[in-house]
Short mmCIF file of C-alpha atoms in Angstrom, two decimals:
data_model
loop_
_atom_site.label_atom_id
_atom_site.label_comp_id
_atom_site.label_asym_id
_atom_site.label_seq_id
_atom_site.Cartn_x
_atom_site.Cartn_y
_atom_site.Cartn_z
CA MET A 1 -122.98 177.01 -92.61
CA ALA A 2 -125.82 177.59 -90.14
CA ARG A 3 -129.12 178.85 -91.40
CA HIS A 4 -130.12 182.36 -90.40
CA SER A 5 -133.37 183.19 -88.64
CA LYS A 6 -135.86 185.54 -90.23
CA LEU A 7 -134.74 188.38 -87.95
CA GLN A 8 -131.07 187.77 -88.79
CA LYS A 9 -131.88 187.93 -92.50
CA GLN A 10 -133.76 191.19 -91.97
CA VAL A 11 -130.79 192.70 -90.13
CA LEU A 12 -128.40 191.65 -92.92
CA VAL A 13 -130.68 193.23 -95.53
CA LEU A 14 -130.84 196.40 -93.43
CA TYR A 15 -127.03 196.44 -93.24
CA ARG A 16 -126.73 196.16 -97.03
CA HIS A 17 -129.27 198.97 -97.49
CA PHE A 18 -127.29 201.15 -95.09
CA LEU A 19 -124.05 200.52 -96.96
CA ARG A 20 -125.66 201.37 -100.30
CA ALA A 21 -127.29 204.53 -98.93
CA GLY A 22 -124.07 205.68 -97.27
CA ARG A 23 -121.85 205.13 -100.30
CA ASP A 24 -122.53 208.58 -101.75
CA LYS A 25 -122.05 210.42 -98.47
CA PRO A 26 -118.49 210.84 -97.18
CA GLY A 27 -117.71 209.39 -93.77
CA PHE A 28 -120.90 207.41 -93.41
CA VAL A 29 -119.71 203.89 -94.30
CA PRO A 30 -117.12 203.56 -91.47
CA ARG A 31 -119.68 204.84 -88.97
CA ILE A 32 -122.28 202.34 -90.24
CA ARG A 33 -119.81 199.46 -89.99
CA ASP A 34 -118.77 200.46 -86.47
CA GLU A 35 -122.38 200.69 -85.31
CA PHE A 36 -123.30 197.27 -86.68
CA ARG A 37 -120.12 195.67 -85.27
CA GLU A 38 -120.82 197.14 -81.85
CA ASN A 39 -124.38 195.81 -81.86
CA ALA A 40 -123.26 192.41 -83.16
CA ARG A 41 -122.17 191.64 -79.59
CA ILE A 42 -125.79 191.52 -78.43
CA LYS A 43 -126.87 188.00 -77.51
CA LYS A 44 -129.02 186.31 -80.13
CA THR A 45 -131.53 185.43 -77.41
CA ASP A 46 -132.19 189.12 -76.65
CA VAL A 47 -134.85 189.32 -79.35
CA MET A 48 -136.69 192.34 -77.93
CA HIS A 49 -133.54 194.48 -77.95
CA ILE A 50 -132.62 193.32 -81.46
CA GLU A 51 -136.11 194.12 -82.76
CA TYR A 52 -135.95 197.55 -81.12
CA LEU A 53 -132.59 198.27 -82.78
CA PHE A 54 -133.92 196.95 -86.10
CA ARG A 55 -136.89 199.35 -86.03
CA ARG A 56 -134.59 202.21 -84.97
CA GLY A 57 -132.26 201.31 -87.84
CA GLN A 58 -135.12 201.44 -90.32
CA ARG A 59 -135.98 204.97 -89.20
CA GLN A 60 -132.32 206.00 -89.41
CA LEU A 61 -132.07 204.52 -92.89
CA ASP A 62 -135.02 206.65 -94.00
CA GLN A 63 -133.21 209.71 -92.66
CA LEU A 64 -129.96 208.69 -94.37
CA ARG A 65 -131.74 208.29 -97.70
CA ASP A 66 -133.08 211.84 -97.41
CA VAL A 67 -131.34 214.10 -99.91
CA ASN A 68 -130.90 216.82 -97.27
CA THR A 69 -128.89 214.59 -94.90
CA LYS A 70 -125.30 215.77 -94.87
CA GLN A 71 -123.86 214.37 -91.65
CA LEU A 72 -124.51 211.97 -88.79
CA GLY A 73 -124.83 212.90 -85.17
CA SER A 74 -124.90 210.73 -82.10
CA PHE A 75 -125.48 211.05 -78.41
CA CYS A 76 -122.86 209.69 -76.05
CA LYS A 77 -122.86 209.34 -72.31
CA PRO A 78 -120.36 211.72 -70.76
CA ALA A 79 -117.35 210.08 -69.17
CA GLU A 80 -117.68 209.67 -65.43
CA LYS A 81 -115.30 211.75 -63.37
CA SER A 82 -113.21 209.86 -60.84
#
């Protein structure tokens, strides 16, 4: 098995923290898994983008751990009309 870089290890730890924090809140775990799977497609060489998403994930984890957090919201681009 290949060794993971420091950044990869940090992302895996963040993922585990997200799963633990979302366990007690209904509907959060599937959303967390989907988000991480979607971002897993990013090239490993795109370090700046990965670091940006890592920092954003840390802020989102802090929000998720907040007792007052009841649901997740997200912004999506509207579908283009043909």
